[in-house]
Amino acid sequence: MVNFGYTMMCEQAGPTELVDNAVRAEGAGFDFAAISDHYNPWLSEQGHSPFAWSVLGAAAYATHDIDLMTMVTCPTRRYHPAVVAQQAATIGVMSQGRFTLGLGAGENLNEHIIGAWPHRSQRHEMLAEALEIIEPLLNGETVRHSGSYYDVPEARLWDVPEEGVPVVVAVSGDDSLGIADMSDGVVAVQPDPSLKRPDKPFYGQVALCYGRDEAECRKRALAEFRWFGLQWPVMAELPDPRAFDAATSFVTEDDVAAAIPCGPDVEKHVQAVRRFVDAGCTHVALLQIGGEHQAEFLEWARTELLGCF
């Protein structure tokens, strides 16, 4: 059995709309709702970037059964690891144990707002050390830590869910896979079965652009998601939406449509999702492109798409 998720994409909708859509996703039969945690959108055309943790708190209170998760948050620059642990524990309590903390090494796009962006190997070291702080705090332990990047003289979380908070880590290759082995599961940016760990949840995410007019969907995908074809080493380094705009100026509508299913043909979307299912993903989050097109997507997913699996 594969668990299907709905993506609350902060870059393309405001905070109230994101919560409303999480409620709709629960009604449509989705198993979980995943939220991105950005300070900036990838492109200015997307037009939004509210604070993900406020949205999660509201979604935890507004929903009843659907699981929630970050996909993903970076615990190394904008947030101190001890603060991330407190955020996660609070959402875990508010959701009555429905929250999973997804972590990653981050992108310059969001993290450079508080200072210089570290090089790749240093980012991975910082993420591994952050886990040494976050996981014991979420287990109810008192943490005293003096490390290469973080100091925690003494910290304890006073509100922690009895069920705990699972922690999963996003991976893009061998360097980050070693860090993920320290966690409860893996989030993959590509449908690569070699990233799956035995007996652990394996998360993937699929971008879709559903709509009744394929031509309009192709235009929307180009306008808002042309950054999608950049390789992760590039995506992690670019500093702002203007840089992503310049880096994708050569991308065509055909390029985007070749990578992202566009239009009403359910079989196109099924094939895109199937790549992650066949790679062994236990959880697949679906991401509908276009903030104003979420309600129609969720109704279509309920009546047509989810029943194909």
Short mmCIF file of C-alpha atoms in Angstrom, two decimals:
data_model
loop_
_atom_site.label_atom_id
_atom_site.label_comp_id
_atom_site.label_asym_id
_atom_site.label_seq_id
_atom_site.Cartn_x
_atom_site.Cartn_y
_atom_site.Cartn_z
CA MET A 1 0.00 0.00 0.00
CA VAL A 2 1.28 3.45 -0.98
CA ASN A 3 0.29 6.48 1.08
CA PHE A 4 -0.57 9.49 -1.07
CA GLY A 5 0.08 13.01 0.08
CA TYR A 6 -1.02 16.47 -0.95
CA THR A 7 1.59 19.24 -1.13
CA MET A 8 0.82 22.56 0.54
CA MET A 9 3.27 24.55 -1.54
CA CYS A 10 4.01 27.77 0.31
CA GLU A 11 5.53 29.36 -2.79
CA GLN A 12 2.24 29.47 -4.69
CA ALA A 13 -0.50 30.20 -2.14
CA GLY A 14 -1.18 32.35 0.89
CA PRO A 15 -1.46 30.97 4.43
CA THR A 16 -5.27 30.83 4.66
CA GLU A 17 -5.55 29.13 1.27
CA LEU A 18 -2.96 26.55 2.30
CA VAL A 19 -4.95 25.59 5.39
CA ASP A 20 -8.20 25.48 3.41
CA ASN A 21 -6.55 23.17 0.90
CA ALA A 22 -5.26 20.86 3.65
CA VAL A 23 -8.85 20.49 4.85
CA ARG A 24 -9.97 19.76 1.26
CA ALA A 25 -7.17 17.20 0.88
CA GLU A 26 -8.35 15.39 3.99
CA GLY A 27 -11.86 15.30 2.56
CA ALA A 28 -10.54 14.02 -0.77
CA GLY A 29 -8.95 10.99 0.90
CA PHE A 30 -5.27 11.94 0.97
CA ASP A 31 -3.22 10.18 3.65
CA PHE A 32 -0.89 13.08 4.46
CA ALA A 33 -0.22 16.73 3.68
CA ALA A 34 3.34 17.92 3.17
CA ILE A 35 4.42 21.55 3.35
CA SER A 36 7.44 23.31 1.87
CA ASP A 37 9.35 25.69 4.16
CA HIS A 38 10.63 28.65 2.14
CA TYR A 39 11.54 32.26 2.75
CA ASN A 40 11.38 33.06 -0.98
CA PRO A 41 9.47 31.56 -3.90
CA TRP A 42 11.54 29.94 -6.64
CA LEU A 43 10.17 32.46 -9.15
CA SER A 44 8.40 35.77 -8.64
CA GLU A 45 5.49 34.44 -10.74
CA GLN A 46 4.63 32.08 -7.88
CA GLY A 47 4.06 35.09 -5.69
CA HIS A 48 3.92 33.72 -2.13
CA SER A 49 5.97 32.42 0.78
CA PRO A 50 4.18 32.49 4.17
CA PHE A 51 5.72 31.05 7.34
CA ALA A 52 5.26 27.29 7.09
CA TRP A 53 5.14 26.61 10.84
CA SER A 54 2.22 28.98 11.40
CA VAL A 55 0.37 27.26 8.56
CA LEU A 56 1.12 23.85 10.09
CA GLY A 57 -0.28 24.92 13.44
CA ALA A 58 -3.51 26.07 11.82
CA ALA A 59 -3.71 22.94 9.67
CA ALA A 60 -3.18 20.71 12.71
CA TYR A 61 -6.11 22.39 14.42
CA ALA A 62 -8.36 22.45 11.33
CA THR A 63 -7.91 18.79 10.33
CA HIS A 64 -8.63 15.56 12.18
CA ASP A 65 -7.10 12.50 10.54
CA ILE A 66 -4.67 13.50 7.80
CA ASP A 67 -0.97 13.25 8.68
CA LEU A 68 1.22 16.34 8.36
CA MET A 69 4.89 16.78 7.55
CA THR A 70 7.54 19.23 6.44
CA MET A 71 8.98 18.42 3.01
CA VAL A 72 11.44 19.71 4.01
CA THR A 73 12.77 22.19 6.55
CA CYS A 74 16.43 23.15 6.98
CA PRO A 75 17.60 23.02 10.63
CA THR A 76 20.98 24.64 10.12
CA ARG A 77 20.73 28.34 9.23
CA ARG A 78 17.41 30.19 9.63
CA TYR A 79 16.55 27.96 12.58
CA HIS A 80 18.75 26.62 15.35
CA PRO A 81 18.27 22.82 15.69
CA ALA A 82 16.88 23.20 19.22
CA VAL A 83 14.22 25.58 17.89
CA VAL A 84 13.31 23.15 15.09
CA ALA A 85 12.82 20.44 17.70
CA GLN A 86 10.49 22.72 19.67
CA GLN A 87 8.53 23.61 16.53
CA ALA A 88 8.16 19.94 15.60
CA ALA A 89 7.14 18.88 19.08
CA THR A 90 4.50 21.59 19.25
CA ILE A 91 2.93 20.56 15.94
CA GLY A 92 3.13 16.95 17.08
CA VAL A 93 1.12 17.81 20.19
CA MET A 94 -1.40 19.97 18.33
CA SER A 95 -1.97 17.27 15.70
CA GLN A 96 -2.20 14.51 18.33
CA GLY A 97 0.73 12.60 16.89
CA ARG A 98 0.06 13.17 13.19
CA PHE A 99 3.30 15.04 12.41
CA THR A 100 6.54 13.88 10.74
CA LEU A 101 9.57 16.18 10.65
CA GLY A 102 11.20 16.17 7.22
CA LEU A 103 14.68 17.72 7.20
CA GLY A 104 17.16 18.67 4.49
CA ALA A 105 20.40 20.54 3.92
CA GLY A 106 18.52 23.54 2.48
CA GLU A 107 18.95 25.99 -0.37
CA ASN A 108 20.73 29.29 -0.65
CA LEU A 109 17.40 30.74 -1.84
CA ASN A 110 16.02 30.59 1.69
CA GLU A 111 18.94 30.35 4.09
CA HIS A 112 21.22 33.18 2.92
CA ILE A 113 18.83 35.77 4.40
CA ILE A 114 20.66 35.43 7.73
CA GLY A 115 24.22 35.27 6.37
CA ALA A 116 26.70 33.52 4.13
CA TRP A 117 25.76 30.18 2.53
CA PRO A 118 28.16 27.37 3.55
CA HIS A 119 29.75 25.05 0.99
CA ARG A 120 28.18 21.65 0.36
CA SER A 121 30.35 19.47 2.59
CA GLN A 122 29.93 21.89 5.48
CA ARG A 123 26.14 21.90 5.01
CA HIS A 124 26.07 18.14 5.35
CA GLU A 125 28.20 18.28 8.49
CA MET A 126 25.81 20.86 9.93
CA LEU A 127 22.78 18.72 9.14
CA ALA A 128 24.32 15.65 10.79
CA GLU A 129 25.14 17.65 13.90
CA ALA A 130 21.65 19.16 13.95
CA LEU A 131 20.20 15.65 14.10
CA GLU A 132 22.34 14.94 17.18
CA ILE A 133 20.43 17.74 18.92
CA ILE A 134 16.93 17.34 17.46
CA GLU A 135 16.36 13.63 17.91
CA PRO A 136 17.15 13.37 21.65
CA LEU A 137 15.09 16.49 22.35
CA LEU A 138 12.12 14.93 20.56
CA ASN A 139 12.64 11.80 22.67
CA GLY A 140 12.17 13.88 25.84
CA GLU A 141 15.82 13.97 26.82
CA THR A 142 17.72 16.91 28.27
CA VAL A 143 20.42 17.89 25.79
CA ARG A 144 23.79 19.46 26.51
CA HIS A 145 25.81 19.88 23.35
CA SER A 146 29.01 21.64 22.37
CA GLY A 147 29.87 20.90 18.76
CA SER A 148 31.58 22.26 15.69
CA TYR A 149 28.58 24.37 14.66
CA TYR A 150 26.08 24.49 17.53
CA ASP A 151 26.06 25.00 21.26
CA VAL A 152 23.24 23.91 23.52
CA PRO A 153 24.22 24.60 27.14
CA GLU A 154 21.07 22.84 28.32
CA ALA A 155 17.71 22.28 26.65
CA ARG A 156 14.61 20.24 27.28
CA LEU A 157 11.22 20.29 25.55
CA TRP A 158 8.29 20.61 27.92
CA ASP A 159 5.55 19.71 25.43
CA VAL A 160 6.32 16.56 23.45
CA PRO A 161 3.73 14.17 21.97
CA GLU A 162 3.59 10.78 23.65
CA GLU A 163 3.83 9.12 20.23
CA GLY A 164 7.05 10.99 19.47
CA VAL A 165 7.89 12.75 16.20
CA PRO A 166 9.39 10.66 13.37
CA VAL A 167 12.30 12.35 11.59
CA VAL A 168 13.06 11.75 7.91
CA VAL A 169 15.87 13.26 5.84
CA ALA A 170 15.97 14.39 2.21
CA VAL A 171 18.74 12.88 0.12
CA SER A 172 20.24 13.73 -3.25
CA GLY A 173 23.20 11.35 -3.31
CA ASP A 174 25.67 9.30 -1.29
CA ASP A 175 26.79 12.22 0.92
CA SER A 176 23.32 12.89 2.30
CA LEU A 177 22.33 9.20 2.34
CA GLY A 178 24.72 8.56 5.20
CA ILE A 179 22.94 11.26 7.21
CA ALA A 180 19.55 9.80 6.37
CA ASP A 181 20.66 6.48 7.83
CA MET A 182 20.61 8.25 11.21
CA SER A 183 16.91 9.05 10.80
CA ASP A 184 13.57 7.23 10.58
CA GLY A 185 13.22 7.47 6.79
CA VAL A 186 14.26 8.99 3.47
CA VAL A 187 12.85 11.74 1.25
CA ALA A 188 14.06 11.37 -2.35
CA VAL A 189 14.18 14.07 -5.00
CA GLN A 190 14.28 11.42 -7.75
CA PRO A 191 12.61 7.99 -8.12
CA ASP A 192 15.84 6.14 -7.34
CA PRO A 193 15.31 2.72 -5.68
CA SER A 194 18.92 2.68 -4.46
CA LEU A 195 17.99 5.39 -1.93
CA LYS A 196 15.40 3.21 -0.20
CA ARG A 197 16.42 1.87 3.22
CA PRO A 198 15.05 -1.48 4.45
CA ASP A 199 12.01 -1.22 6.71
CA LYS A 200 11.96 2.60 6.63
CA PRO A 201 9.46 4.98 5.01
CA PHE A 202 10.56 6.21 1.58
CA TYR A 203 9.05 9.51 0.45
CA GLY A 204 8.86 10.98 -3.04
CA GLN A 205 7.15 14.00 -4.59
CA VAL A 206 5.61 14.39 -8.04
CA ALA A 207 4.73 17.70 -9.71
CA LEU A 208 1.55 17.66 -11.82
CA CYS A 209 -0.31 20.34 -13.74
CA TYR A 210 -3.90 19.16 -14.01
CA GLY A 211 -6.54 21.15 -15.86
CA ARG A 212 -9.16 20.69 -18.54
CA ASP A 213 -7.17 22.75 -21.08
CA GLU A 214 -3.76 21.17 -21.82
CA ALA A 215 -2.45 24.27 -23.60
CA GLU A 216 -3.25 26.45 -20.57
CA CYS A 217 -1.61 23.90 -18.25
CA ARG A 218 1.57 23.92 -20.31
CA LYS A 219 1.75 27.72 -20.12
CA ARG A 220 1.13 27.66 -16.37
CA ALA A 221 3.83 25.03 -15.81
CA LEU A 222 6.33 27.05 -17.84
CA ALA A 223 5.53 30.28 -16.01
CA GLU A 224 5.71 28.86 -12.49
CA PHE A 225 7.80 25.67 -12.65
CA ARG A 226 10.45 26.12 -15.34
CA TRP A 227 13.08 25.91 -12.57
CA PHE A 228 12.09 22.27 -12.06
CA GLY A 229 14.56 20.92 -14.62
CA LEU A 230 17.63 22.35 -12.89
CA GLN A 231 19.78 19.76 -11.19
CA TRP A 232 19.85 19.87 -7.40
CA PRO A 233 23.47 21.11 -7.09
CA VAL A 234 22.39 24.19 -9.07
CA MET A 235 19.07 24.64 -7.26
CA ALA A 236 20.81 24.61 -3.88
CA GLU A 237 23.19 27.42 -4.82
CA LEU A 238 21.12 30.11 -6.58
CA PRO A 239 20.36 33.01 -4.22
CA ASP A 240 17.01 34.51 -5.24
CA PRO A 241 14.06 34.36 -7.68
CA ARG A 242 15.88 36.61 -10.15
CA ALA A 243 18.71 34.10 -10.38
CA PHE A 244 16.26 31.25 -11.01
CA ASP A 245 14.57 33.35 -13.68
CA ALA A 246 17.90 33.97 -15.43
CA ALA A 247 19.01 30.34 -15.09
CA THR A 248 15.81 29.08 -16.73
CA SER A 249 15.43 31.69 -19.46
CA PHE A 250 16.32 29.05 -22.08
CA VAL A 251 13.63 26.56 -20.91
CA THR A 252 10.78 26.04 -23.35
CA GLU A 253 7.18 24.97 -22.91
CA ASP A 254 8.02 21.64 -24.55
CA ASP A 255 10.87 21.11 -22.08
CA VAL A 256 8.56 21.56 -19.11
CA ALA A 257 5.76 19.46 -20.61
CA ALA A 258 8.21 16.62 -21.21
CA ALA A 259 9.03 16.50 -17.49
CA ILE A 260 5.66 17.40 -15.96
CA PRO A 261 2.33 15.89 -17.04
CA CYS A 262 -0.02 18.67 -18.15
CA GLY A 263 -3.73 18.64 -18.92
CA PRO A 264 -6.75 16.38 -18.27
CA ASP A 265 -5.37 12.98 -19.38
CA VAL A 266 -5.36 10.96 -16.17
CA GLU A 267 -3.07 8.31 -17.66
CA LYS A 268 -0.25 10.86 -18.13
CA HIS A 269 -0.42 11.73 -14.46
CA VAL A 270 -0.64 8.09 -13.41
CA GLN A 271 2.54 7.30 -15.35
CA ALA A 272 4.41 10.13 -13.62
CA VAL A 273 3.31 8.95 -10.19
CA ARG A 274 3.99 5.31 -11.08
CA ARG A 275 7.72 6.03 -11.48
CA PHE A 276 7.94 6.75 -7.76
CA VAL A 277 5.68 3.86 -6.80
CA ASP A 278 7.78 1.47 -8.89
CA ALA A 279 10.95 2.85 -7.26
CA GLY A 280 9.63 1.59 -3.93
CA CYS A 281 8.25 4.78 -2.42
CA THR A 282 5.94 4.09 0.49
CA HIS A 283 4.70 7.71 0.47
CA VAL A 284 4.18 9.89 -2.61
CA ALA A 285 3.25 13.57 -2.29
CA LEU A 286 1.43 15.09 -5.26
CA LEU A 287 2.09 18.74 -6.09
CA GLN A 288 -0.44 20.57 -8.24
CA ILE A 289 1.04 23.58 -10.03
CA GLY A 290 -0.93 26.82 -9.73
CA GLY A 291 -2.20 28.20 -6.44
CA GLU A 292 -5.65 29.06 -7.78
CA HIS A 293 -6.14 25.58 -9.27
CA GLN A 294 -6.00 23.51 -6.08
CA ALA A 295 -9.71 22.95 -5.45
CA GLU A 296 -10.35 21.55 -8.92
CA PHE A 297 -7.25 19.34 -8.64
CA LEU A 298 -8.35 17.94 -5.29
CA GLU A 299 -11.81 17.10 -6.60
CA TRP A 300 -10.28 15.43 -9.67
CA ALA A 301 -7.85 13.51 -7.50
CA ARG A 302 -10.73 12.30 -5.33
CA THR A 303 -12.91 11.16 -8.22
CA GLU A 304 -10.32 9.95 -10.75
CA LEU A 305 -6.62 9.94 -9.88
CA LEU A 306 -6.36 8.26 -6.47
CA GLY A 307 -8.58 5.39 -7.53
CA CYS A 308 -6.01 4.38 -10.18
CA PHE A 309 -3.64 3.02 -7.53
#
